[in-house]
GROMACS .gro file of N, CA and C in nm:
model
  519
    1UNK      N    1  -5.504   2.196   3.943
    1UNK     CA    2  -5.474   2.126   4.066
    1UNK      C    3  -5.508   1.979   4.046
    2UNK      N    4  -5.417   1.890   4.084
    2UNK     CA    5  -5.441   1.748   4.067
    2UNK      C    6  -5.498   1.690   4.195
    3UNK      N    7  -5.575   1.586   4.177
    3UNK     CA    8  -5.635   1.519   4.292
    3UNK      C    9  -5.527   1.441   4.365
    4UNK      N   10  -5.541   1.423   4.496
    4UNK     CA   11  -5.441   1.345   4.568
    4UNK      C   12  -5.442   1.201   4.519
    5UNK      N   13  -5.325   1.138   4.526
    5UNK     CA   14  -5.313   0.998   4.485
    5UNK      C   15  -5.395   0.911   4.578
    6UNK      N   16  -5.458   0.807   4.521
    6UNK     CA   17  -5.529   0.713   4.609
    6UNK      C   18  -5.431   0.650   4.708
    7UNK      N   19  -5.481   0.611   4.825
    7UNK     CA   20  -5.392   0.549   4.924
    7UNK      C   21  -5.325   0.425   4.866
    8UNK      N   22  -5.205   0.396   4.915
    8UNK     CA   23  -5.128   0.278   4.874
    8UNK      C   24  -5.088   0.280   4.727
    9UNK      N   25  -5.077   0.396   4.666
    9UNK     CA   26  -5.034   0.402   4.526
    9UNK      C   27  -4.910   0.489   4.514
   10UNK      N   28  -4.837   0.464   4.410
   10UNK     CA   29  -4.720   0.543   4.373
   10UNK      C   30  -4.730   0.569   4.224
   11UNK      N   31  -4.658   0.668   4.179
   11UNK     CA   32  -4.652   0.684   4.034
   11UNK      C   33  -4.559   0.576   3.980
   12UNK      N   34  -4.580   0.537   3.858
   12UNK     CA   35  -4.495   0.437   3.795
   12UNK      C   36  -4.350   0.487   3.795
   13UNK      N   37  -4.332   0.618   3.775
   13UNK     CA   38  -4.198   0.676   3.779
   13UNK      C   39  -4.130   0.649   3.913
   14UNK      N   40  -4.204   0.670   4.021
   14UNK     CA   41  -4.148   0.648   4.155
   14UNK      C   42  -4.114   0.501   4.176
   15UNK      N   43  -4.203   0.414   4.133
   15UNK     CA   44  -4.183   0.270   4.152
   15UNK      C   45  -4.058   0.222   4.080
   16UNK      N   46  -4.033   0.274   3.961
   16UNK     CA   47  -3.916   0.232   3.883
   16UNK      C   48  -3.790   0.303   3.932
   17UNK      N   49  -3.802   0.431   3.963
   17UNK     CA   50  -3.684   0.509   3.998
   17UNK      C   51  -3.626   0.475   4.135
   18UNK      N   52  -3.708   0.438   4.230
   18UNK     CA   53  -3.660   0.417   4.367
   18UNK      C   54  -3.546   0.316   4.375
   19UNK      N   55  -3.556   0.196   4.315
   19UNK     CA   56  -3.444   0.104   4.325
   19UNK      C   57  -3.320   0.152   4.250
   20UNK      N   58  -3.339   0.223   4.139
   20UNK     CA   59  -3.225   0.274   4.062
   20UNK      C   60  -3.152   0.382   4.142
   21UNK      N   61  -3.227   0.470   4.205
   21UNK     CA   62  -3.167   0.574   4.288
   21UNK      C   63  -3.093   0.509   4.405
   22UNK      N   64  -3.151   0.405   4.463
   22UNK     CA   65  -3.085   0.334   4.573
   22UNK      C   66  -2.954   0.272   4.526
   23UNK      N   67  -2.952   0.214   4.408
   23UNK     CA   68  -2.828   0.156   4.354
   23UNK      C   69  -2.723   0.264   4.330
   24UNK      N   70  -2.765   0.381   4.281
   24UNK     CA   71  -2.671   0.492   4.261
   24UNK      C   72  -2.612   0.537   4.394
   25UNK      N   73  -2.696   0.542   4.498
   25UNK     CA   74  -2.647   0.580   4.631
   25UNK      C   75  -2.548   0.475   4.684
   26UNK      N   76  -2.576   0.348   4.656
   26UNK     CA   77  -2.485   0.242   4.698
   26UNK      C   78  -2.351   0.256   4.627
   27UNK      N   79  -2.352   0.287   4.497
   27UNK     CA   80  -2.227   0.307   4.422
   27UNK      C   81  -2.149   0.425   4.479
   28UNK      N   82  -2.220   0.530   4.517
   28UNK     CA   83  -2.155   0.647   4.578
   28UNK      C   84  -2.092   0.609   4.712
   29UNK      N   85  -2.162   0.527   4.791
   29UNK     CA   86  -2.107   0.483   4.919
   29UNK      C   87  -1.981   0.399   4.900
   30UNK      N   88  -1.979   0.316   4.796
   30UNK     CA   89  -1.859   0.236   4.767
   30UNK      C   90  -1.742   0.328   4.732
   31UNK      N   91  -1.766   0.429   4.650
   31UNK     CA   92  -1.660   0.524   4.614
   31UNK      C   93  -1.612   0.601   4.737
   32UNK      N   94  -1.706   0.642   4.823
   32UNK     CA   95  -1.669   0.713   4.946
   32UNK      C   96  -1.582   0.624   5.036
   33UNK      N   97  -1.612   0.495   5.041
   33UNK     CA   98  -1.533   0.403   5.124
   33UNK      C   99  -1.389   0.396   5.074
   34UNK      N  100  -1.371   0.393   4.943
   34UNK     CA  101  -1.235   0.390   4.887
   34UNK      C  102  -1.160   0.519   4.918
   35UNK      N  103  -1.227   0.633   4.897
   35UNK     CA  104  -1.164   0.762   4.924
   35UNK      C  105  -1.130   0.776   5.073
   36UNK      N  106  -1.220   0.732   5.158
   36UNK     CA  107  -1.196   0.739   5.303
   36UNK      C  108  -1.076   0.653   5.341
   37UNK      N  109  -1.063   0.535   5.281
   37UNK     CA  110  -0.950   0.447   5.309
   37UNK      C  111  -0.818   0.516   5.272
   38UNK      N  112  -0.814   0.578   5.154
   38UNK     CA  113  -0.692   0.647   5.111
   38UNK      C  114  -0.658   0.759   5.208
   39UNK      N  115  -0.759   0.836   5.252
   39UNK     CA  116  -0.733   0.944   5.347
   39UNK      C  117  -0.687   0.892   5.483
   40UNK      N  118  -0.752   0.786   5.533
   40UNK     CA  119  -0.719   0.733   5.666
   40UNK      C  120  -0.586   0.660   5.668
   41UNK      N  121  -0.561   0.578   5.566
   41UNK     CA  122  -0.444   0.491   5.568
   41UNK      C  123  -0.324   0.554   5.498
   42UNK      N  124  -0.347   0.624   5.388
   42UNK     CA  125  -0.235   0.670   5.306
   42UNK      C  126  -0.177   0.804   5.341
   43UNK      N  127  -0.252   0.887   5.415
   43UNK     CA  128  -0.208   1.024   5.440
   43UNK      C  129  -0.223   1.054   5.589
   44UNK      N  130  -0.123   1.122   5.646
   44UNK     CA  131  -0.133   1.155   5.788
   44UNK      C  132  -0.212   1.285   5.807
   45UNK      N  133  -0.224   1.328   5.932
   45UNK     CA  134  -0.306   1.446   5.964
   45UNK      C  135  -0.251   1.576   5.906
   46UNK      N  136  -0.125   1.574   5.859
   46UNK     CA  137  -0.064   1.694   5.799
   46UNK      C  138  -0.065   1.688   5.646
   47UNK      N  139  -0.125   1.583   5.590
   47UNK     CA  140  -0.131   1.570   5.445
   47UNK      C  141  -0.009   1.503   5.384
   48UNK      N  142   0.082   1.455   5.467
   48UNK     CA  143   0.200   1.385   5.416
   48UNK      C  144   0.169   1.237   5.394
   49UNK      N  145   0.233   1.180   5.296
   49UNK     CA  146   0.213   1.038   5.266
   49UNK      C  147   0.271   0.955   5.380
   50UNK      N  148   0.191   0.861   5.430
   50UNK     CA  149   0.239   0.770   5.535
   50UNK      C  150   0.336   0.670   5.472
   51UNK      N  151   0.446   0.645   5.541
   51UNK     CA  152   0.546   0.553   5.489
   51UNK      C  153   0.579   0.446   5.591
   52UNK      N  154   0.635   0.338   5.541
   52UNK     CA  155   0.690   0.233   5.624
   52UNK      C  156   0.841   0.242   5.603
   53UNK      N  157   0.915   0.267   5.709
   53UNK     CA  158   1.059   0.283   5.701
   53UNK      C  159   1.126   0.159   5.759
   54UNK      N  160   1.230   0.112   5.691
   54UNK     CA  161   1.307   0.001   5.745
   54UNK      C  162   1.448   0.007   5.690
   55UNK      N  163   1.539  -0.062   5.758
   55UNK     CA  164   1.679  -0.065   5.719
   55UNK      C  165   1.724  -0.209   5.713
   56UNK      N  166   1.820  -0.235   5.627
   56UNK     CA  167   1.877  -0.369   5.616
   56UNK      C  168   2.015  -0.357   5.554
   57UNK      N  169   2.088  -0.467   5.555
   57UNK     CA  170   2.220  -0.473   5.492
   57UNK      C  171   2.208  -0.555   5.365
   58UNK      N  172   2.277  -0.511   5.263
   58UNK     CA  173   2.279  -0.587   5.139
   58UNK      C  174   2.422  -0.599   5.091
   59UNK      N  175   2.453  -0.708   5.021
   59UNK     CA  176   2.590  -0.725   4.970
   59UNK      C  177   2.611  -0.636   4.848
   60UNK      N  178   2.724  -0.570   4.845
   60UNK     CA  179   2.759  -0.483   4.734
   60UNK      C  180   2.900  -0.518   4.689
   61UNK      N  181   2.914  -0.536   4.560
   61UNK     CA  182   3.046  -0.569   4.505
   61UNK      C  183   3.127  -0.440   4.493
   62UNK      N  184   3.248  -0.442   4.547
   62UNK     CA  185   3.338  -0.328   4.543
   62UNK      C  186   3.441  -0.349   4.432
   63UNK      N  187   3.482  -0.241   4.366
   63UNK     CA  188   3.585  -0.257   4.262
   63UNK      C  189   3.715  -0.306   4.326
   64UNK      N  190   3.781  -0.389   4.255
   64UNK     CA  191   3.908  -0.445   4.302
   64UNK      C  192   3.971  -0.521   4.189
   65UNK      N  193   4.070  -0.600   4.220
   65UNK     CA  194   4.133  -0.680   4.114
   65UNK      C  195   4.028  -0.769   4.047
   66UNK      N  196   4.039  -0.788   3.916
   66UNK     CA  197   3.940  -0.864   3.839
   66UNK      C  198   3.925  -1.005   3.890
   67UNK      N  199   4.033  -1.063   3.940
   67UNK     CA  200   4.023  -1.202   3.987
   67UNK      C  201   3.972  -1.213   4.130
   68UNK      N  202   3.962  -1.101   4.203
   68UNK     CA  203   3.916  -1.103   4.342
   68UNK      C  204   3.825  -0.985   4.373
   69UNK      N  205   3.698  -0.986   4.321
   69UNK     CA  206   3.611  -0.875   4.358
   69UNK      C  207   3.577  -0.883   4.507
   70UNK      N  208   3.572  -0.769   4.570
   70UNK     CA  209   3.542  -0.764   4.713
   70UNK      C  210   3.392  -0.740   4.731
   71UNK      N  211   3.333  -0.813   4.822
   71UNK     CA  212   3.191  -0.796   4.854
   71UNK      C  213   3.184  -0.747   4.998
   72UNK      N  214   3.115  -0.634   5.014
   72UNK     CA  215   3.100  -0.578   5.147
   72UNK      C  216   2.951  -0.559   5.175
   73UNK      N  217   2.920  -0.553   5.303
   73UNK     CA  218   2.780  -0.528   5.343
   73UNK      C  219   2.758  -0.378   5.344
   74UNK      N  220   2.648  -0.337   5.283
   74UNK     CA  221   2.612  -0.195   5.282
   74UNK      C  222   2.479  -0.181   5.354
   75UNK      N  223   2.475  -0.095   5.454
   75UNK     CA  224   2.351  -0.067   5.525
   75UNK      C  225   2.269   0.029   5.441
   76UNK      N  226   2.140  -0.003   5.422
   76UNK     CA  227   2.052   0.082   5.342
   76UNK      C  228   1.924   0.111   5.420
   77UNK      N  229   1.860   0.220   5.383
   77UNK     CA  230   1.733   0.260   5.444
   77UNK      C  231   1.630   0.271   5.333
   78UNK      N  232   1.510   0.218   5.356
   78UNK     CA  233   1.402   0.225   5.258
   78UNK      C  234   1.281   0.291   5.323
   79UNK      N  235   1.224   0.386   5.254
   79UNK     CA  236   1.101   0.451   5.298
   79UNK      C  237   0.996   0.421   5.191
   80UNK      N  238   0.901   0.336   5.226
   80UNK     CA  239   0.803   0.287   5.129
   80UNK      C  240   0.666   0.344   5.159
   81UNK      N  241   0.600   0.409   5.062
   81UNK     CA  242   0.464   0.459   5.086
   81UNK      C  243   0.370   0.344   5.124
   82UNK      N  244   0.294   0.363   5.229
   82UNK     CA  245   0.205   0.258   5.279
   82UNK      C  246   0.103   0.215   5.173
   83UNK      N  247   0.052   0.310   5.094
   83UNK     CA  248  -0.047   0.274   4.992
   83UNK      C  249   0.011   0.184   4.883
   84UNK      N  250   0.143   0.183   4.869
   84UNK     CA  251   0.204   0.092   4.772
   84UNK      C  252   0.207  -0.051   4.824
   85UNK      N  253   0.188  -0.069   4.955
   85UNK     CA  254   0.192  -0.202   5.015
   85UNK      C  255   0.055  -0.268   5.031
   86UNK      N  256  -0.049  -0.188   5.043
   86UNK     CA  257  -0.181  -0.243   5.073
   86UNK      C  258  -0.273  -0.227   4.952
   87UNK      N  259  -0.376  -0.308   4.948
   87UNK     CA  260  -0.477  -0.296   4.844
   87UNK      C  261  -0.581  -0.194   4.887
   88UNK      N  262  -0.607  -0.099   4.801
   88UNK     CA  263  -0.711  -0.001   4.828
   88UNK      C  264  -0.844  -0.067   4.796
   89UNK      N  265  -0.937  -0.075   4.893
   89UNK     CA  266  -1.064  -0.140   4.863
   89UNK      C  267  -1.140  -0.061   4.756
   90UNK      N  268  -1.182  -0.132   4.655
   90UNK     CA  269  -1.252  -0.066   4.546
   90UNK      C  270  -1.352  -0.165   4.488
   91UNK      N  271  -1.478  -0.140   4.514
   91UNK     CA  272  -1.585  -0.224   4.460
   91UNK      C  273  -1.668  -0.141   4.364
   92UNK      N  274  -1.726  -0.208   4.268
   92UNK     CA  275  -1.817  -0.139   4.177
   92UNK      C  276  -1.937  -0.230   4.153
   93UNK      N  277  -2.048  -0.169   4.122
   93UNK     CA  278  -2.168  -0.245   4.090
   93UNK      C  279  -2.161  -0.278   3.942
   94UNK      N  280  -2.150  -0.406   3.911
   94UNK     CA  281  -2.140  -0.450   3.772
   94UNK      C  282  -2.276  -0.466   3.706
   95UNK      N  283  -2.371  -0.513   3.782
   95UNK     CA  284  -2.502  -0.538   3.724
   95UNK      C  285  -2.609  -0.507   3.828
   96UNK      N  286  -2.720  -0.457   3.781
   96UNK     CA  287  -2.832  -0.426   3.869
   96UNK      C  288  -2.960  -0.456   3.794
   97UNK      N  289  -3.040  -0.543   3.849
   97UNK     CA  290  -3.170  -0.575   3.790
   97UNK      C  291  -3.274  -0.569   3.901
   98UNK      N  292  -3.389  -0.520   3.868
   98UNK     CA  293  -3.498  -0.523   3.964
   98UNK      C  294  -3.622  -0.574   3.892
   99UNK      N  295  -3.694  -0.658   3.959
   99UNK     CA  296  -3.816  -0.716   3.904
   99UNK      C  297  -3.926  -0.692   4.006
  100UNK      N  298  -4.043  -0.652   3.961
  100UNK     CA  299  -4.153  -0.635   4.054
  100UNK      C  300  -4.284  -0.653   3.981
  101UNK      N  301  -4.382  -0.688   4.059
  101UNK     CA  302  -4.518  -0.700   4.006
  101UNK      C  303  -4.597  -0.582   4.057
  102UNK      N  304  -4.677  -0.524   3.969
  102UNK     CA  305  -4.757  -0.411   4.013
  102UNK      C  306  -4.892  -0.415   3.944
  103UNK      N  307  -4.978  -0.339   3.998
  103UNK     CA  308  -5.115  -0.332   3.949
  103UNK      C  309  -5.144  -0.187   3.914
  104UNK      N  310  -5.191  -0.163   3.791
  104UNK     CA  311  -5.225  -0.027   3.752
  104UNK      C  312  -5.356   0.009   3.818
  105UNK      N  313  -5.354   0.120   3.893
  105UNK     CA  314  -5.473   0.163   3.966
  105UNK      C  315  -5.553   0.265   3.885
  106UNK      N  316  -5.481   0.360   3.826
  106UNK     CA  317  -5.550   0.464   3.751
  106UNK      C  318  -5.447   0.545   3.675
  107UNK      N  319  -5.496   0.633   3.593
  107UNK     CA  320  -5.410   0.732   3.529
  107UNK      C  321  -5.464   0.868   3.568
  108UNK      N  322  -5.372   0.962   3.579
  108UNK     CA  323  -5.412   1.097   3.617
  108UNK      C  324  -5.336   1.194   3.527
  109UNK      N  325  -5.401   1.300   3.484
  109UNK     CA  326  -5.330   1.398   3.402
  109UNK      C  327  -5.228   1.474   3.486
  110UNK      N  328  -5.120   1.514   3.423
  110UNK     CA  329  -5.020   1.596   3.491
  110UNK      C  330  -5.028   1.737   3.435
  111UNK      N  331  -4.951   1.828   3.492
  111UNK     CA  332  -4.952   1.967   3.449
  111UNK      C  333  -4.910   1.983   3.303
  112UNK      N  334  -4.823   1.893   3.252
  112UNK     CA  335  -4.778   1.907   3.114
  112UNK      C  336  -4.866   1.829   3.016
  113UNK      N  337  -4.975   1.772   3.064
  113UNK     CA  338  -5.068   1.703   2.976
  113UNK      C  339  -5.042   1.554   2.961
  114UNK      N  340  -4.921   1.507   3.001
  114UNK     CA  341  -4.892   1.364   2.993
  114UNK      C  342  -4.964   1.292   3.106
  115UNK      N  343  -5.017   1.174   3.077
  115UNK     CA  344  -5.084   1.102   3.186
  115UNK      C  345  -4.981   1.044   3.283
  116UNK      N  346  -5.017   1.043   3.410
  116UNK     CA  347  -4.935   0.981   3.512
  116UNK      C  348  -5.002   0.849   3.547
  117UNK      N  349  -4.927   0.741   3.540
  117UNK     CA  350  -4.981   0.609   3.571
  117UNK      C  351  -4.960   0.585   3.720
  118UNK      N  352  -5.068   0.557   3.791
  118UNK     CA  353  -5.061   0.528   3.933
  118UNK      C  354  -5.070   0.378   3.951
  119UNK      N  355  -4.975   0.324   4.030
  119UNK     CA  356  -4.968   0.179   4.049
  119UNK      C  357  -4.960   0.149   4.197
  120UNK      N  358  -4.982   0.025   4.229
  120UNK     CA  359  -4.956  -0.022   4.364
  120UNK      C  360  -4.896  -0.160   4.351
  121UNK      N  361  -4.815  -0.200   4.450
  121UNK     CA  362  -4.758  -0.333   4.443
  121UNK      C  363  -4.869  -0.437   4.434
  122UNK      N  364  -4.846  -0.538   4.353
  122UNK     CA  365  -4.947  -0.642   4.336
  122UNK      C  366  -4.970  -0.713   4.468
  123UNK      N  367  -5.094  -0.737   4.500
  123UNK     CA  368  -5.129  -0.808   4.623
  123UNK      C  369  -5.175  -0.948   4.585
  124UNK      N  370  -5.143  -1.041   4.671
  124UNK     CA  371  -5.188  -1.177   4.649
  124UNK      C  372  -5.284  -1.214   4.760
  125UNK      N  373  -5.396  -1.269   4.721
  125UNK     CA  374  -5.494  -1.309   4.820
  125UNK      C  375  -5.467  -1.456   4.854
  126UNK      N  376  -5.460  -1.481   4.983
  126UNK     CA  377  -5.439  -1.618   5.028
  126UNK      C  378  -5.571  -1.670   5.083
  127UNK      N  379  -5.574  -1.791   5.127
  127UNK     CA  380  -5.696  -1.851   5.178
  127UNK      C  381  -5.723  -1.808   5.322
  128UNK      N  382  -5.686  -1.689   5.354
  128UNK     CA  383  -5.716  -1.634   5.486
  128UNK      C  384  -5.791  -1.504   5.463
  129UNK      N  385  -5.824  -1.438   5.568
  129UNK     CA  386  -5.899  -1.314   5.554
  129UNK      C  387  -5.808  -1.195   5.524
  130UNK      N  388  -5.678  -1.211   5.540
  130UNK     CA  389  -5.585  -1.101   5.518
  130UNK      C  390  -5.536  -1.099   5.373
  131UNK      N  391  -5.507  -0.982   5.328
  131UNK     CA  392  -5.446  -0.966   5.196
  131UNK      C  393  -5.301  -0.924   5.217
  132UNK      N  394  -5.211  -0.990   5.147
  132UNK     CA  395  -5.069  -0.957   5.156
  132UNK      C  396  -5.046  -0.831   5.073
  133UNK      N  397  -5.014  -0.720   5.139
  133UNK     CA  398  -4.996  -0.594   5.067
  133UNK      C  399  -4.849  -0.555   5.058
  134UNK      N  400  -4.760  -0.651   5.067
  134UNK     CA  401  -4.618  -0.618   5.058
  134UNK      C  402  -4.576  -0.606   4.912
  135UNK      N  403  -4.476  -0.525   4.889
  135UNK     CA  404  -4.425  -0.508   4.753
  135UNK      C  405  -4.354  -0.636   4.709
  136UNK      N  406  -4.365  -0.667   4.583
  136UNK     CA  407  -4.305  -0.788   4.529
  136UNK      C  408  -4.180  -0.751   4.448
  137UNK      N  409  -4.082  -0.694   4.515
  137UNK     CA  410  -3.957  -0.658   4.449
  137UNK      C  411  -3.860  -0.774   4.456
  138UNK      N  412  -3.787  -0.794   4.351
  138UNK     CA  413  -3.672  -0.882   4.352
  138UNK      C  414  -3.557  -0.799   4.296
  139UNK      N  415  -3.451  -0.786   4.373
  139UNK     CA  416  -3.337  -0.707   4.329
  139UNK      C  417  -3.217  -0.798   4.315
  140UNK      N  418  -3.154  -0.798   4.200
  140UNK     CA  419  -3.032  -0.873   4.176
  140UNK      C  420  -2.920  -0.770   4.159
  141UNK      N  421  -2.819  -0.780   4.242
  141UNK     CA  422  -2.709  -0.685   4.240
  141UNK      C  423  -2.579  -0.763   4.240
  142UNK      N  424  -2.489  -0.731   4.149
  142UNK     CA  425  -2.359  -0.798   4.144
  142UNK      C  426  -2.251  -0.692   4.157
  143UNK      N  427  -2.163  -0.710   4.254
  143UNK     CA  428  -2.051  -0.619   4.273
  143UNK      C  429  -1.921  -0.697   4.258
  144UNK      N  430  -1.818  -0.629   4.209
  144UNK     CA  431  -1.688  -0.693   4.195
  144UNK      C  432  -1.580  -0.592   4.226
  145UNK      N  433  -1.460  -0.642   4.241
  145UNK     CA  434  -1.347  -0.555   4.266
  145UNK      C  435  -1.318  -0.475   4.140
  146UNK      N  436  -1.301  -0.347   4.157
  146UNK     CA  437  -1.273  -0.261   4.042
  146UNK      C  438  -1.124  -0.232   4.038
  147UNK      N  439  -1.069  -0.218   3.920
  147UNK     CA  440  -0.928  -0.176   3.913
  147UNK      C  441  -0.917  -0.033   3.965
  148UNK      N  442  -0.798   0.004   4.013
  148UNK     CA  443  -0.786   0.142   4.061
  148UNK      C  444  -0.810   0.240   3.947
  149UNK      N  445  -0.854   0.358   3.982
  149UNK     CA  446  -0.875   0.461   3.881
  149UNK      C  447  -0.741   0.491   3.814
  150UNK      N  448  -0.746   0.547   3.695
  150UNK     CA  449  -0.624   0.580   3.623
  150UNK      C  450  -0.534   0.672   3.705
  151UNK      N  451  -0.593   0.772   3.770
  151UNK     CA  452  -0.514   0.866   3.850
  151UNK      C  453  -0.448   0.795   3.967
  152UNK      N  454  -0.523   0.709   4.039
  152UNK     CA  455  -0.465   0.638   4.152
  152UNK      C  456  -0.356   0.544   4.105
  153UNK      N  457  -0.376   0.477   3.993
  153UNK     CA  458  -0.272   0.387   3.939
  153UNK      C  459  -0.145   0.465   3.908
  154UNK      N  460  -0.158   0.584   3.853
  154UNK     CA  461  -0.039   0.666   3.822
  154UNK      C  462   0.032   0.710   3.949
  155UNK      N  463  -0.046   0.750   4.050
  155UNK     CA  464   0.015   0.791   4.177
  155UNK      C  465   0.089   0.674   4.240
  156UNK      N  466   0.025   0.555   4.239
  156UNK     CA  467   0.092   0.438   4.296
  156UNK      C  468   0.217   0.403   4.217
  157UNK      N  469   0.215   0.419   4.085
  157UNK     CA  470   0.336   0.396   4.003
  157UNK      C  471   0.446   0.494   4.042
  158UNK      N  472   0.409   0.623   4.059
  158UNK     CA  473   0.509   0.722   4.101
  158UNK      C  474   0.568   0.686   4.236
  159UNK      N  475   0.482   0.641   4.327
  159UNK     CA  476   0.531   0.600   4.459
  159UNK      C  477   0.626   0.482   4.447
  160UNK      N  478   0.590   0.384   4.365
  160UNK     CA  479   0.674   0.266   4.348
  160UNK      C  480   0.809   0.304   4.288
  161UNK      N  481   0.810   0.399   4.194
  161UNK     CA  482   0.936   0.442   4.132
  161UNK      C  483   1.026   0.516   4.230
  162UNK      N  484   0.966   0.573   4.334
  162UNK     CA  485   1.046   0.648   4.431
  162UNK      C  486   1.109   0.558   4.536
  163UNK      N  487   1.077   0.429   4.533
  163UNK     CA  488   1.133   0.337   4.632
  163UNK      C  489   1.275   0.301   4.589
  164UNK      N  490   1.372   0.347   4.665
  164UNK     CA  491   1.512   0.322   4.636
  164UNK      C  492   1.584   0.298   4.768
  165UNK      N  493   1.672   0.201   4.767
  165UNK     CA  494   1.753   0.178   4.885
  165UNK      C  495   1.862   0.284   4.888
  166UNK      N  496   1.872   0.354   4.998
  166UNK     CA  497   1.969   0.462   5.014
  166UNK      C  498   2.074   0.419   5.114
  167UNK      N  499   2.204   0.426   5.075
  167UNK     CA  500   2.308   0.386   5.170
  167UNK      C  501   2.303   0.474   5.294
  168UNK      N  502   2.319   0.410   5.409
  168UNK     CA  503   2.322   0.483   5.535
  168UNK      C  504   2.469   0.513   5.568
  169UNK      N  505   2.492   0.628   5.626
  169UNK     CA  506   2.632   0.654   5.668
  169UNK      C  507   2.671   0.557   5.780
  170UNK      N  508   2.797   0.526   5.788
  170UNK     CA  509   2.839   0.434   5.896
  170UNK      C  510   2.808   0.494   6.033
  171UNK      N  511   2.778   0.408   6.126
  171UNK     CA  512   2.746   0.452   6.262
  171UNK      C  513   2.869   0.515   6.325
  172UNK      N  514   2.850   0.624   6.398
  172UNK     CA  515   2.961   0.691   6.465
  172UNK      C  516   2.997   0.611   6.590
  173UNK      N  517   3.125   0.590   6.606
  173UNK     CA  518   3.169   0.512   6.722
  173UNK      C  519   3.214   0.601   6.832
   0.00000   0.00000   0.00000
């Protein structure tokens, strides 16, 4: 049985792991935000791809005498996947550094025989009666836009390839 840790102490493992675990959770939250965006914006409640539909007229050359090609207006309809039009938010953590000052309080044996180093955040004494007992962490985190995953890029390419102007039948009079 090990003795309880002295007050205001953590194991060195805990002190080092806590910011790293927090960064991993942040990376997971960024990935969840991207997935949530795709579900909310790109797919409807039935699982179908959301599209933007529009129609327009375009000039089309009709076969005719070589010296007088005929150009007529052709009405077309386009159904474009919404995800092909918008940027999917995708951030990634590029760099993570943490710096802290700590004071070794003691070592304690663990069940496997390895010593456990107990630390506490370094305190600075000022010219007052109080001691500053706050942790001296400095965290540097850099995030940037990530390219879409290979799978998402392929899906977006497939969607882009499916965009074709389809002639509309003439309106019935």
